[in-house]
Every structure is written in C-alpha cells, then in structure tokens.
Amino acid sequence: MTRTRLALFGGTLAFYLAIVVAVLLSTGLVTLDWKIMLFRPYQQWPELHAFLDYYVVLGQRGPTAVMVAAWLGWRSWRQHTIRPLLTLGAALLLLNATVGAVKIGLGRLGPHYATQIGSAELFAGGDIFPSGHTANAVVTWGILAYLATTPRARRYLSALSAVVALGVGLTTVYLGTHWLSDVLLGWAAGLLILLALPWCEPPIARAEAAILSLRDRLREQLRARRRLVPSLPVATGGPRPALFPQQPVAAEEPVRETVGAGSGRTASVRTESRPGSEGRLAAPLTAPRAHSTHAGHTGHSTHAVRSERTPVTPAGSRRPPHSRPLTGG
C-alpha cells in the first residue's frame, strides 16, 4: 500500500461518507435525484433504449463474473498460479459484504417505487442504495487493470474499466432504475474495494500456498497408491499361486471285499481319494481264482490284496495248464 494509494483511499472514503450523509439529511442531492427522475431520460431519447438494455448487462454480477473468471483462469493456467482467481474471489466477497450491508441497512426505494416527491425514500424496504450494477462494473472490470503485468497494459485496462463503469452507472439513471446518488455511491464503493486489495494480498498468498500444498499432497498419495499395486512373481516352471482354496483330502477308506454269488471269486473294491474327486470308486481289483487243496472245501476264502502279496517267481514252463502240445508237421 503506497502513499498515493492511501491518499486515494482516504479521499474516496470521505466522498462515500459525504454521499451517505447528504441522502440521510435530504439535501440538494436528493432534490437533484428527483429532477432527473421526473425528466425521464428514457422518454427523451427512446432510440437508445434497446441498445442500453443490453449494455447495462456489463454491470450485472453473474455474466461479468463468469467472463472475467474465464479470462483469469486462462491466465492462471498459463502462469501456473491461482493468484488471479483468488484475487477476483476476494474482491467479489468484499463487494457483496459491503454493498449488500449498506443496501439492506438503508432500505432505499428506487425511482419507479417512490411514494413521496422530494423524499429520500430511506428505510422503506428497498435495496438500491448504492447501485450494485455500478459497483460491480467498477470492481469486475477494474480487477483486470489491477492484475495487469505491465504498466502499459495497466493504463489501457484502467481507462477501459473506467469507461465501462461510467457507462453502466449512467445507463441505470437513463433507464430509471437508480437515483443519481445511488450511482455516485456505487462508483465510490467499487473504487474503495479496488484500493483496499493490497491489504488482502498476504491472506491471498497464504491461501494460495495452502491450496498448492494440498494439491501436491494429493498427487503424492495418488502416486503412492499406484506404486503399491500388488504383483505376484511366478518362477518359470514353478507352481503358480492357487486362486481358490484346495479342498481337503479325505482319509482313504479301508478295503471292502465282496464275493460273487456262486462264482468262487473274491473281488476287492477300493475307494481312492484324490483331490477334487471324493467319493469316486477305483477300478475293482479281481483276485485270481482260488483252488481248494481239500476236496469238499466249500465257501469262500479270504485272499490278500494284490499290493500285499509276496511276489513269487514262477518255476518251470509258462505254458498254461490243460493246453494241447504243439506238434511239428
């Protein structure tokens, strides 16, 4: 905050208070308001009405804020900083707080809703003092000059914003939506906010550092999560990790032997337990025919399982019994 800026801030604040006092005391400024209103400029120059209806939108808060925010957002992306957007947000916050509070507190009615000629129309439930369109035009377009990076650009943008704000204020008087004193106070309110912005620079810098630090932490957390993706290396030819739990292996059931009726054979049936095939029966093992050494032996005899027999090497001829010898011709 330089001395020149402090002097301008003090002079503007004095002008602001003088306008408020003049309206409160119903001085000659209020009389001038009524003379302009009864003159009805929109009836004197009706050919300008259509154009000025669109021009006054340059002071409407919603459209202007979107346009300026888009431009400052592009600048923030190019310059890798969010200071322009934060400065615009701080200025609009101050504008809504200060202008809105005075509007509601004084409650002045507009020219189209005036009830008594010569009256200041204060504390009647209105909300037009100061002019919001005028103050918004000063702040929204003036922020471009405040954030200019070169002296030349600052001069040009200051002149442009002054012309736009002056035109918006006079347009509201032409349309009969505001008193002249409303416009004067709106110009002073917007200029006070622009002049006070350097006092907001330290909080803006701290907010920018906090937001950028939070962004960096979120990026690091995201990268850490990507690096922690689980990977299961499997050696070539080695067992692969099981995706499903293996079924428990049941205990092998004992050998059951059955005797064929009247066949003289004894067959042993064994249940094998394999993974994934519980309850399956293995191929029946048929024991060789049993020859009784005693005549008159009837019934069945128990034979050992094939796997439990002692291997015996056969002696003599391998020719099966009861076979006819081969004779040469």
mmCIF file with all atom_site columns, N, CA, C and O in Angstrom, residues 139-190:
data_model
loop_
_atom_site.group_PDB
_atom_site.id
_atom_site.type_symbol
_atom_site.label_atom_id
_atom_site.label_alt_id
_atom_site.label_comp_id
_atom_site.label_asym_id
_atom_site.label_entity_id
_atom_site.label_seq_id
_atom_site.pdbx_PDB_ins_code
_atom_site.Cartn_x
_atom_site.Cartn_y
_atom_site.Cartn_z
_atom_site.occupancy
_atom_site.B_iso_or_equiv
_atom_site.pdbx_formal_charge
_atom_site.auth_seq_id
_atom_site.auth_comp_id
_atom_site.auth_asym_id
_atom_site.auth_atom_id
_atom_site.pdbx_PDB_model_num
ATOM 1   N N  . VAL A 1 139 ? -15.578 -2.948 -9.937  1.00 0.00 ? 139 VAL A N  1
ATOM 2   C CA . VAL A 1 139 ? -14.717 -3.994 -9.363  1.00 0.00 ? 139 VAL A CA 1
ATOM 3   C C  . VAL A 1 139 ? -14.359 -5.046 -10.406 1.00 0.00 ? 139 VAL A C  1
ATOM 4   O O  . VAL A 1 139 ? -13.189 -5.430 -10.564 1.00 0.00 ? 139 VAL A O  1
ATOM 5   N N  . THR A 1 140 ? -15.351 -5.539 -11.146 1.00 0.00 ? 140 THR A N  1
ATOM 6   C CA . THR A 1 140 ? -15.113 -6.659 -12.063 1.00 0.00 ? 140 THR A CA 1
ATOM 7   C C  . THR A 1 140 ? -14.164 -6.279 -13.194 1.00 0.00 ? 140 THR A C  1
ATOM 8   O O  . THR A 1 140 ? -13.233 -7.030 -13.519 1.00 0.00 ? 140 THR A O  1
ATOM 9   N N  . TRP A 1 141 ? -14.382 -5.118 -13.803 1.00 0.00 ? 141 TRP A N  1
ATOM 10  C CA . TRP A 1 141 ? -13.502 -4.717 -14.895 1.00 0.00 ? 141 TRP A CA 1
ATOM 11  C C  . TRP A 1 141 ? -12.223 -4.059 -14.380 1.00 0.00 ? 141 TRP A C  1
ATOM 12  O O  . TRP A 1 141 ? -11.190 -4.124 -15.045 1.00 0.00 ? 141 TRP A O  1
ATOM 13  N N  . GLY A 1 142 ? -12.294 -3.441 -13.208 1.00 0.00 ? 142 GLY A N  1
ATOM 14  C CA . GLY A 1 142 ? -11.089 -2.845 -12.648 1.00 0.00 ? 142 GLY A CA 1
ATOM 15  C C  . GLY A 1 142 ? -10.083 -3.873 -12.164 1.00 0.00 ? 142 GLY A C  1
ATOM 16  O O  . GLY A 1 142 ? -8.881  -3.583 -12.097 1.00 0.00 ? 142 GLY A O  1
ATOM 17  N N  . ILE A 1 143 ? -10.557 -5.095 -11.854 1.00 0.00 ? 143 ILE A N  1
ATOM 18  C CA . ILE A 1 143 ? -9.627  -6.127 -11.393 1.00 0.00 ? 143 ILE A CA 1
ATOM 19  C C  . ILE A 1 143 ? -8.667  -6.525 -12.508 1.00 0.00 ? 143 ILE A C  1
ATOM 20  O O  . ILE A 1 143 ? -7.534  -6.969 -12.246 1.00 0.00 ? 143 ILE A O  1
ATOM 21  N N  . LEU A 1 144 ? -9.075  -6.364 -13.755 1.00 0.00 ? 144 LEU A N  1
ATOM 22  C CA . LEU A 1 144 ? -8.176  -6.662 -14.872 1.00 0.00 ? 144 LEU A CA 1
ATOM 23  C C  . LEU A 1 144 ? -6.999  -5.696 -14.899 1.00 0.00 ? 144 LEU A C  1
ATOM 24  O O  . LEU A 1 144 ? -5.854  -6.089 -15.157 1.00 0.00 ? 144 LEU A O  1
ATOM 25  N N  . ALA A 1 145 ? -7.279  -4.406 -14.628 1.00 0.00 ? 145 ALA A N  1
ATOM 26  C CA . ALA A 1 145 ? -6.195  -3.428 -14.566 1.00 0.00 ? 145 ALA A CA 1
ATOM 27  C C  . ALA A 1 145 ? -5.321  -3.664 -13.339 1.00 0.00 ? 145 ALA A C  1
ATOM 28  O O  . ALA A 1 145 ? -4.090  -3.496 -13.389 1.00 0.00 ? 145 ALA A O  1
ATOM 29  N N  . TYR A 1 146 ? -5.922  -4.083 -12.227 1.00 0.00 ? 146 TYR A N  1
ATOM 30  C CA . TYR A 1 146 ? -5.157  -4.331 -11.009 1.00 0.00 ? 146 TYR A CA 1
ATOM 31  C C  . TYR A 1 146 ? -4.180  -5.492 -11.191 1.00 0.00 ? 146 TYR A C  1
ATOM 32  O O  . TYR A 1 146 ? -3.061  -5.482 -10.660 1.00 0.00 ? 146 TYR A O  1
ATOM 33  N N  . LEU A 1 147 ? -4.562  -6.493 -11.963 1.00 0.00 ? 147 LEU A N  1
ATOM 34  C CA . LEU A 1 147 ? -3.724  -7.682 -12.166 1.00 0.00 ? 147 LEU A CA 1
ATOM 35  C C  . LEU A 1 147 ? -2.856  -7.586 -13.414 1.00 0.00 ? 147 LEU A C  1
ATOM 36  O O  . LEU A 1 147 ? -2.203  -8.573 -13.770 1.00 0.00 ? 147 LEU A O  1
ATOM 37  N N  . ALA A 1 148 ? -2.849  -6.461 -14.088 1.00 0.00 ? 148 ALA A N  1
ATOM 38  C CA . ALA A 1 148 ? -2.019  -6.303 -15.291 1.00 0.00 ? 148 ALA A CA 1
ATOM 39  C C  . ALA A 1 148 ? -0.542  -6.445 -14.921 1.00 0.00 ? 148 ALA A C  1
ATOM 40  O O  . ALA A 1 148 ? -0.101  -6.020 -13.846 1.00 0.00 ? 148 ALA A O  1
ATOM 41  N N  . THR A 1 149 ? 0.226   -7.052 -15.822 1.00 0.00 ? 149 THR A N  1
ATOM 42  C CA . THR A 1 149 ? 1.636   -7.345 -15.540 1.00 0.00 ? 149 THR A CA 1
ATOM 43  C C  . THR A 1 149 ? 2.590   -6.282 -16.051 1.00 0.00 ? 149 THR A C  1
ATOM 44  O O  . THR A 1 149 ? 3.762   -6.289 -15.688 1.00 0.00 ? 149 THR A O  1
ATOM 45  N N  . THR A 1 150 ? 2.124   -5.361 -16.911 1.00 0.00 ? 150 THR A N  1
ATOM 46  C CA . THR A 1 150 ? 2.989   -4.300 -17.451 1.00 0.00 ? 150 THR A CA 1
ATOM 47  C C  . THR A 1 150 ? 2.319   -2.947 -17.228 1.00 0.00 ? 150 THR A C  1
ATOM 48  O O  . THR A 1 150 ? 1.073   -2.861 -17.205 1.00 0.00 ? 150 THR A O  1
ATOM 49  N N  . PRO A 1 151 ? 3.093   -1.868 -17.080 1.00 0.00 ? 151 PRO A N  1
ATOM 50  C CA . PRO A 1 151 ? 2.485   -0.533 -16.910 1.00 0.00 ? 151 PRO A CA 1
ATOM 51  C C  . PRO A 1 151 ? 1.605   -0.123 -18.071 1.00 0.00 ? 151 PRO A C  1
ATOM 52  O O  . PRO A 1 151 ? 0.559   0.526  -17.874 1.00 0.00 ? 151 PRO A O  1
ATOM 53  N N  . ARG A 1 152 ? 2.007   -0.469 -19.270 1.00 0.00 ? 152 ARG A N  1
ATOM 54  C CA . ARG A 1 152 ? 1.202   -0.090 -20.436 1.00 0.00 ? 152 ARG A CA 1
ATOM 55  C C  . ARG A 1 152 ? -0.156  -0.783 -20.421 1.00 0.00 ? 152 ARG A C  1
ATOM 56  O O  . ARG A 1 152 ? -1.203  -0.135 -20.644 1.00 0.00 ? 152 ARG A O  1
ATOM 57  N N  . ALA A 1 153 ? -0.156  -2.067 -20.151 1.00 0.00 ? 153 ALA A N  1
ATOM 58  C CA . ALA A 1 153 ? -1.422  -2.790 -20.073 1.00 0.00 ? 153 ALA A CA 1
ATOM 59  C C  . ALA A 1 153 ? -2.274  -2.262 -18.932 1.00 0.00 ? 153 ALA A C  1
ATOM 60  O O  . ALA A 1 153 ? -3.512  -2.173 -19.059 1.00 0.00 ? 153 ALA A O  1
ATOM 61  N N  . ARG A 1 154 ? -1.655  -1.866 -17.837 1.00 0.00 ? 154 ARG A N  1
ATOM 62  C CA . ARG A 1 154 ? -2.415  -1.326 -16.711 1.00 0.00 ? 154 ARG A CA 1
ATOM 63  C C  . ARG A 1 154 ? -3.091  -0.012 -17.077 1.00 0.00 ? 154 ARG A C  1
ATOM 64  O O  . ARG A 1 154 ? -4.248  0.229  -16.689 1.00 0.00 ? 154 ARG A O  1
ATOM 65  N N  . ARG A 1 155 ? -2.423  0.843  -17.819 1.00 0.00 ? 155 ARG A N  1
ATOM 66  C CA . ARG A 1 155 ? -3.032  2.114  -18.219 1.00 0.00 ? 155 ARG A CA 1
ATOM 67  C C  . ARG A 1 155 ? -4.231  1.888  -19.142 1.00 0.00 ? 155 ARG A C  1
ATOM 68  O O  . ARG A 1 155 ? -5.299  2.492  -18.962 1.00 0.00 ? 155 ARG A O  1
ATOM 69  N N  . TYR A 1 156 ? -4.053  1.021  -20.133 1.00 0.00 ? 156 TYR A N  1
ATOM 70  C CA . TYR A 1 156 ? -5.140  0.771  -21.074 1.00 0.00 ? 156 TYR A CA 1
ATOM 71  C C  . TYR A 1 156 ? -6.348  0.114  -20.387 1.00 0.00 ? 156 TYR A C  1
ATOM 72  O O  . TYR A 1 156 ? -7.505  0.506  -20.634 1.00 0.00 ? 156 TYR A O  1
ATOM 73  N N  . LEU A 1 157 ? -6.082  -0.840 -19.544 1.00 0.00 ? 157 LEU A N  1
ATOM 74  C CA . LEU A 1 157 ? -7.183  -1.518 -18.867 1.00 0.00 ? 157 LEU A CA 1
ATOM 75  C C  . LEU A 1 157 ? -7.867  -0.616 -17.847 1.00 0.00 ? 157 LEU A C  1
ATOM 76  O O  . LEU A 1 157 ? -9.080  -0.728 -17.620 1.00 0.00 ? 157 LEU A O  1
ATOM 77  N N  . SER A 1 158 ? -7.119  0.277  -17.236 1.00 0.00 ? 158 SER A N  1
ATOM 78  C CA . SER A 1 158 ? -7.736  1.227  -16.297 1.00 0.00 ? 158 SER A CA 1
ATOM 79  C C  . SER A 1 158 ? -8.700  2.156  -17.033 1.00 0.00 ? 158 SER A C  1
ATOM 80  O O  . SER A 1 158 ? -9.822  2.424  -16.557 1.00 0.00 ? 158 SER A O  1
ATOM 81  N N  . ALA A 1 159 ? -8.268  2.645  -18.199 1.00 0.00 ? 159 ALA A N  1
ATOM 82  C CA . ALA A 1 159 ? -9.147  3.516  -18.977 1.00 0.00 ? 159 ALA A CA 1
ATOM 83  C C  . ALA A 1 159 ? -10.387 2.764  -19.454 1.00 0.00 ? 159 ALA A C  1
ATOM 84  O O  . ALA A 1 159 ? -11.524 3.289  -19.402 1.00 0.00 ? 159 ALA A O  1
ATOM 85  N N  . LEU A 1 160 ? -10.203 1.516  -19.904 1.00 0.00 ? 160 LEU A N  1
ATOM 86  C CA . LEU A 1 160 ? -11.344 0.730  -20.383 1.00 0.00 ? 160 LEU A CA 1
ATOM 87  C C  . LEU A 1 160 ? -12.337 0.459  -19.266 1.00 0.00 ? 160 LEU A C  1
ATOM 88  O O  . LEU A 1 160 ? -13.564 0.603  -19.437 1.00 0.00 ? 160 LEU A O  1
ATOM 89  N N  . SER A 1 161 ? -11.848 0.054  -18.094 1.00 0.00 ? 161 SER A N  1
ATOM 90  C CA . SER A 1 161 ? -12.743 -0.236 -16.979 1.00 0.00 ? 161 SER A CA 1
ATOM 91  C C  . SER A 1 161 ? -13.463 1.019  -16.502 1.00 0.00 ? 161 SER A C  1
ATOM 92  O O  . SER A 1 161 ? -14.645 0.965  -16.109 1.00 0.00 ? 161 SER A O  1
ATOM 93  N N  . ALA A 1 162 ? -12.794 2.174  -16.556 1.00 0.00 ? 162 ALA A N  1
ATOM 94  C CA . ALA A 1 162 ? -13.445 3.427  -16.148 1.00 0.00 ? 162 ALA A CA 1
ATOM 95  C C  . ALA A 1 162 ? -14.586 3.777  -17.096 1.00 0.00 ? 162 ALA A C  1
ATOM 96  O O  . ALA A 1 162 ? -15.678 4.194  -16.668 1.00 0.00 ? 162 ALA A O  1
ATOM 97  N N  . VAL A 1 163 ? -14.357 3.613  -18.398 1.00 0.00 ? 163 VAL A N  1
ATOM 98  C CA . VAL A 1 163 ? -15.405 3.918  -19.377 1.00 0.00 ? 163 VAL A CA 1
ATOM 99  C C  . VAL A 1 163 ? -16.597 2.988  -19.189 1.00 0.00 ? 163 VAL A C  1
ATOM 100 O O  . VAL A 1 163 ? -17.771 3.423  -19.218 1.00 0.00 ? 163 VAL A O  1
ATOM 101 N N  . VAL A 1 164 ? -16.331 1.686  -18.991 1.00 0.00 ? 164 VAL A N  1
ATOM 102 C CA . VAL A 1 164 ? -17.426 0.717  -18.822 1.00 0.00 ? 164 VAL A CA 1
ATOM 103 C C  . VAL A 1 164 ? -18.216 1.035  -17.552 1.00 0.00 ? 164 VAL A C  1
ATOM 104 O O  . VAL A 1 164 ? -19.466 1.044  -17.559 1.00 0.00 ? 164 VAL A O  1
ATOM 105 N N  . ALA A 1 165 ? -17.518 1.296  -16.440 1.00 0.00 ? 165 ALA A N  1
ATOM 106 C CA . ALA A 1 165 ? -18.212 1.578  -15.185 1.00 0.00 ? 165 ALA A CA 1
ATOM 107 C C  . ALA A 1 165 ? -19.003 2.877  -15.263 1.00 0.00 ? 165 ALA A C  1
ATOM 108 O O  . ALA A 1 165 ? -20.145 2.969  -14.765 1.00 0.00 ? 165 ALA A O  1
ATOM 109 N N  . LEU A 1 166 ? -18.436 3.899  -15.921 1.00 0.00 ? 166 LEU A N  1
ATOM 110 C CA . LEU A 1 166 ? -19.158 5.173  -16.072 1.00 0.00 ? 166 LEU A CA 1
ATOM 111 C C  . LEU A 1 166 ? -20.402 4.981  -16.925 1.00 0.00 ? 166 LEU A C  1
ATOM 112 O O  . LEU A 1 166 ? -21.496 5.485  -16.602 1.00 0.00 ? 166 LEU A O  1
ATOM 113 N N  . GLY A 1 167 ? -20.273 4.223  -18.006 1.00 0.00 ? 167 GLY A N  1
ATOM 114 C CA . GLY A 1 167 ? -21.423 3.995  -18.877 1.00 0.00 ? 167 GLY A CA 1
ATOM 115 C C  . GLY A 1 167 ? -22.510 3.177  -18.202 1.00 0.00 ? 167 GLY A C  1
ATOM 116 O O  . GLY A 1 167 ? -23.704 3.461  -18.362 1.00 0.00 ? 167 GLY A O  1
ATOM 117 N N  . VAL A 1 168 ? -22.140 2.170  -17.433 1.00 0.00 ? 168 VAL A N  1
ATOM 118 C CA . VAL A 1 168 ? -23.145 1.354  -16.751 1.00 0.00 ? 168 VAL A CA 1
ATOM 119 C C  . VAL A 1 168 ? -23.908 2.194  -15.732 1.00 0.00 ? 168 VAL A C  1
ATOM 120 O O  . VAL A 1 168 ? -25.152 2.111  -15.617 1.00 0.00 ? 168 VAL A O  1
ATOM 121 N N  . GLY A 1 169 ? -23.192 3.042  -14.969 1.00 0.00 ? 169 GLY A N  1
ATOM 122 C CA . GLY A 1 169 ? -23.870 3.878  -13.987 1.00 0.00 ? 169 GLY A CA 1
ATOM 123 C C  . GLY A 1 169 ? -24.859 4.841  -14.612 1.00 0.00 ? 169 GLY A C  1
ATOM 124 O O  . GLY A 1 169 ? -26.017 4.967  -14.157 1.00 0.00 ? 169 GLY A O  1
ATOM 125 N N  . LEU A 1 170 ? -24.455 5.532  -15.675 1.00 0.00 ? 170 LEU A N  1
ATOM 126 C CA . LEU A 1 170 ? -25.354 6.473  -16.335 1.00 0.00 ? 170 LEU A CA 1
ATOM 127 C C  . LEU A 1 170 ? -26.517 5.750  -17.019 1.00 0.00 ? 170 LEU A C  1
ATOM 128 O O  . LEU A 1 170 ? -27.622 6.315  -17.129 1.00 0.00 ? 170 LEU A O  1
ATOM 129 N N  . THR A 1 171 ? -26.286 4.531  -17.473 1.00 0.00 ? 171 THR A N  1
ATOM 130 C CA . THR A 1 171 ? -27.365 3.768  -18.102 1.00 0.00 ? 171 THR A CA 1
ATOM 131 C C  . THR A 1 171 ? -28.470 3.453  -17.107 1.00 0.00 ? 171 THR A C  1
ATOM 132 O O  . THR A 1 171 ? -29.668 3.509  -17.446 1.00 0.00 ? 171 THR A O  1
ATOM 133 N N  . THR A 1 172 ? -28.091 3.122  -15.874 1.00 0.00 ? 172 THR A N  1
ATOM 134 C CA . THR A 1 172 ? -29.121 2.854  -14.870 1.00 0.00 ? 172 THR A CA 1
ATOM 135 C C  . THR A 1 172 ? -29.941 4.116  -14.561 1.00 0.00 ? 172 THR A C  1
ATOM 136 O O  . THR A 1 172 ? -31.147 4.025  -14.294 1.00 0.00 ? 172 THR A O  1
ATOM 137 N N  . VAL A 1 173 ? -29.312 5.299  -14.607 1.00 0.00 ? 173 VAL A N  1
ATOM 138 C CA . VAL A 1 173 ? -30.064 6.544  -14.416 1.00 0.00 ? 173 VAL A CA 1
ATOM 139 C C  . VAL A 1 173 ? -30.994 6.784  -15.600 1.00 0.00 ? 173 VAL A C  1
ATOM 140 O O  . VAL A 1 173 ? -32.153 7.221  -15.448 1.00 0.00 ? 173 VAL A O  1
ATOM 141 N N  . TYR A 1 174 ? -30.520 6.503  -16.819 1.00 0.00 ? 174 TYR A N  1
ATOM 142 C CA . TYR A 1 174 ? -31.346 6.666  -18.014 1.00 0.00 ? 174 TYR A CA 1
ATOM 143 C C  . TYR A 1 174 ? -32.572 5.762  -17.952 1.00 0.00 ? 174 TYR A C  1
ATOM 144 O O  . TYR A 1 174 ? -33.695 6.188  -18.290 1.00 0.00 ? 174 TYR A O  1
ATOM 145 N N  . LEU A 1 175 ? -32.366 4.509  -17.550 1.00 0.00 ? 175 LEU A N  1
ATOM 146 C CA . LEU A 1 175 ? -33.479 3.556  -17.504 1.00 0.00 ? 175 LEU A CA 1
ATOM 147 C C  . LEU A 1 175 ? -34.421 3.813  -16.341 1.00 0.00 ? 175 LEU A C  1
ATOM 148 O O  . LEU A 1 175 ? -35.506 3.216  -16.285 1.00 0.00 ? 175 LEU A O  1
ATOM 149 N N  . GLY A 1 176 ? -34.035 4.665  -15.399 1.00 0.00 ? 176 GLY A N  1
ATOM 150 C CA . GLY A 1 176 ? -34.884 4.981  -14.254 1.00 0.00 ? 176 GLY A CA 1
ATOM 151 C C  . GLY A 1 176 ? -34.859 3.925  -13.165 1.00 0.00 ? 176 GLY A C  1
ATOM 152 O O  . GLY A 1 176 ? -35.751 3.903  -12.309 1.00 0.00 ? 176 GLY A O  1
ATOM 153 N N  . THR A 1 177 ? -33.864 3.044  -13.161 1.00 0.00 ? 177 THR A N  1
ATOM 154 C CA . THR A 1 177 ? -33.775 2.022  -12.116 1.00 0.00 ? 177 THR A CA 1
ATOM 155 C C  . THR A 1 177 ? -32.994 2.496  -10.896 1.00 0.00 ? 177 THR A C  1
ATOM 156 O O  . THR A 1 177 ? -33.060 1.838  -9.845  1.00 0.00 ? 177 THR A O  1
ATOM 157 N N  . HIS A 1 178 ? -32.255 3.604  -11.009 1.00 0.00 ? 178 HIS A N  1
ATOM 158 C CA . HIS A 1 178 ? -31.473 4.117  -9.880  1.00 0.00 ? 178 HIS A CA 1
ATOM 159 C C  . HIS A 1 178 ? -31.519 5.638  -9.857  1.00 0.00 ? 178 HIS A C  1
ATOM 160 O O  . HIS A 1 178 ? -31.642 6.294  -10.912 1.00 0.00 ? 178 HIS A O  1
ATOM 161 N N  . TRP A 1 179 ? -31.387 6.184  -8.654  1.00 0.00 ? 179 TRP A N  1
ATOM 162 C CA . TRP A 1 179 ? -31.170 7.607  -8.474  1.00 0.00 ? 179 TRP A CA 1
ATOM 163 C C  . TRP A 1 179 ? -29.718 7.934  -8.822  1.00 0.00 ? 179 TRP A C  1
ATOM 164 O O  . TRP A 1 179 ? -28.861 7.062  -8.824  1.00 0.00 ? 179 TRP A O  1
ATOM 165 N N  . LEU A 1 180 ? -29.490 9.213  -9.105  1.00 0.00 ? 180 LEU A N  1
ATOM 166 C CA . LEU A 1 180 ? -28.115 9.624  -9.384  1.00 0.00 ? 180 LEU A CA 1
ATOM 167 C C  . LEU A 1 180 ? -27.210 9.406  -8.167  1.00 0.00 ? 180 LEU A C  1
ATOM 168 O O  . LEU A 1 180 ? -26.057 9.005  -8.323  1.00 0.00 ? 180 LEU A O  1
ATOM 169 N N  . SER A 1 181 ? -27.740 9.651  -6.981  1.00 0.00 ? 181 SER A N  1
ATOM 170 C CA . SER A 1 181 ? -26.939 9.437  -5.775  1.00 0.00 ? 181 SER A CA 1
ATOM 171 C C  . SER A 1 181 ? -26.595 7.958  -5.590  1.00 0.00 ? 181 SER A C  1
ATOM 172 O O  . SER A 1 181 ? -25.530 7.628  -5.051  1.00 0.00 ? 181 SER A O  1
ATOM 173 N N  . ASP A 1 182 ? -27.446 7.064  -6.044  1.00 0.00 ? 182 ASP A N  1
ATOM 174 C CA . ASP A 1 182 ? -27.130 5.627  -5.990  1.00 0.00 ? 182 ASP A CA 1
ATOM 175 C C  . ASP A 1 182 ? -25.885 5.324  -6.821  1.00 0.00 ? 182 ASP A C  1
ATOM 176 O O  . ASP A 1 182 ? -25.008 4.559  -6.414  1.00 0.00 ? 182 ASP A O  1
ATOM 177 N N  . VAL A 1 183 ? -25.819 5.919  -8.002  1.00 0.00 ? 183 VAL A N  1
ATOM 178 C CA . VAL A 1 183 ? -24.697 5.681  -8.907  1.00 0.00 ? 183 VAL A CA 1
ATOM 179 C C  . VAL A 1 183 ? -23.414 6.271  -8.336  1.00 0.00 ? 183 VAL A C  1
ATOM 180 O O  . VAL A 1 183 ? -22.343 5.637  -8.386  1.00 0.00 ? 183 VAL A O  1
ATOM 181 N N  . LEU A 1 184 ? -23.488 7.475  -7.773  1.00 0.00 ? 184 LEU A N  1
ATOM 182 C CA . LEU A 1 184 ? -22.299 8.082  -7.184  1.00 0.00 ? 184 LEU A CA 1
ATOM 183 C C  . LEU A 1 184 ? -21.751 7.222  -6.045  1.00 0.00 ? 184 LEU A C  1
ATOM 184 O O  . LEU A 1 184 ? -20.530 7.009  -5.943  1.00 0.00 ? 184 LEU A O  1
ATOM 185 N N  . LEU A 1 185 ? -22.640 6.712  -5.213  1.00 0.00 ? 185 LEU A N  1
ATOM 186 C CA . LEU A 1 185 ? -22.179 5.868  -4.112  1.00 0.00 ? 185 LEU A CA 1
ATOM 187 C C  . LEU A 1 185 ? -21.663 4.526  -4.631  1.00 0.00 ? 185 LEU A C  1
ATOM 188 O O  . LEU A 1 185 ? -20.732 3.950  -4.053  1.00 0.00 ? 185 LEU A O  1
ATOM 189 N N  . GLY A 1 186 ? -22.215 4.021  -5.732  1.00 0.00 ? 186 GLY A N  1
ATOM 190 C CA . GLY A 1 186 ? -21.723 2.779  -6.316  1.00 0.00 ? 186 GLY A CA 1
ATOM 191 C C  . GLY A 1 186 ? -20.323 2.928  -6.873  1.00 0.00 ? 186 GLY A C  1
ATOM 192 O O  . GLY A 1 186 ? -19.474 2.038  -6.692  1.00 0.00 ? 186 GLY A O  1
ATOM 193 N N  . TRP A 1 187 ? -20.044 4.032  -7.529  1.00 0.00 ? 187 TRP A N  1
ATOM 194 C CA . TRP A 1 187 ? -18.673 4.281  -8.004  1.00 0.00 ? 187 TRP A CA 1
ATOM 195 C C  . TRP A 1 187 ? -17.682 4.336  -6.839  1.00 0.00 ? 187 TRP A C  1
ATOM 196 O O  . TRP A 1 187 ? -16.608 3.737  -6.903  1.00 0.00 ? 187 TRP A O  1
ATOM 197 N N  . ALA A 1 188 ? -18.055 5.026  -5.786  1.00 0.00 ? 188 ALA A N  1
ATOM 198 C CA . ALA A 1 188 ? -17.169 5.150  -4.624  1.00 0.00 ? 188 ALA A CA 1
ATOM 199 C C  . ALA A 1 188 ? -16.973 3.792  -3.937  1.00 0.00 ? 188 ALA A C  1
ATOM 200 O O  . ALA A 1 188 ? -15.848 3.448  -3.527  1.00 0.00 ? 188 ALA A O  1
ATOM 201 N N  . ALA A 1 189 ? -18.026 2.985  -3.835  1.00 0.00 ? 189 ALA A N  1
ATOM 202 C CA . ALA A 1 189 ? -17.914 1.682  -3.173  1.00 0.00 ? 189 ALA A CA 1
ATOM 203 C C  . ALA A 1 189 ? -16.995 0.740  -3.949  1.00 0.00 ? 189 ALA A C  1
ATOM 204 O O  . ALA A 1 189 ? -16.151 0.047  -3.370  1.00 0.00 ? 189 ALA A O  1
ATOM 205 N N  . GLY A 1 190 ? -17.147 0.713  -5.276  1.00 0.00 ? 190 GLY A N  1
ATOM 206 C CA . GLY A 1 190 ? -16.276 -0.144 -6.073  1.00 0.00 ? 190 GLY A CA 1
ATOM 207 C C  . GLY A 1 190 ? -14.830 0.291  -6.034  1.00 0.00 ? 190 GLY A C  1
ATOM 208 O O  . GLY A 1 190 ? -13.910 -0.544 -5.943  1.00 0.00 ? 190 GLY A O  1
#
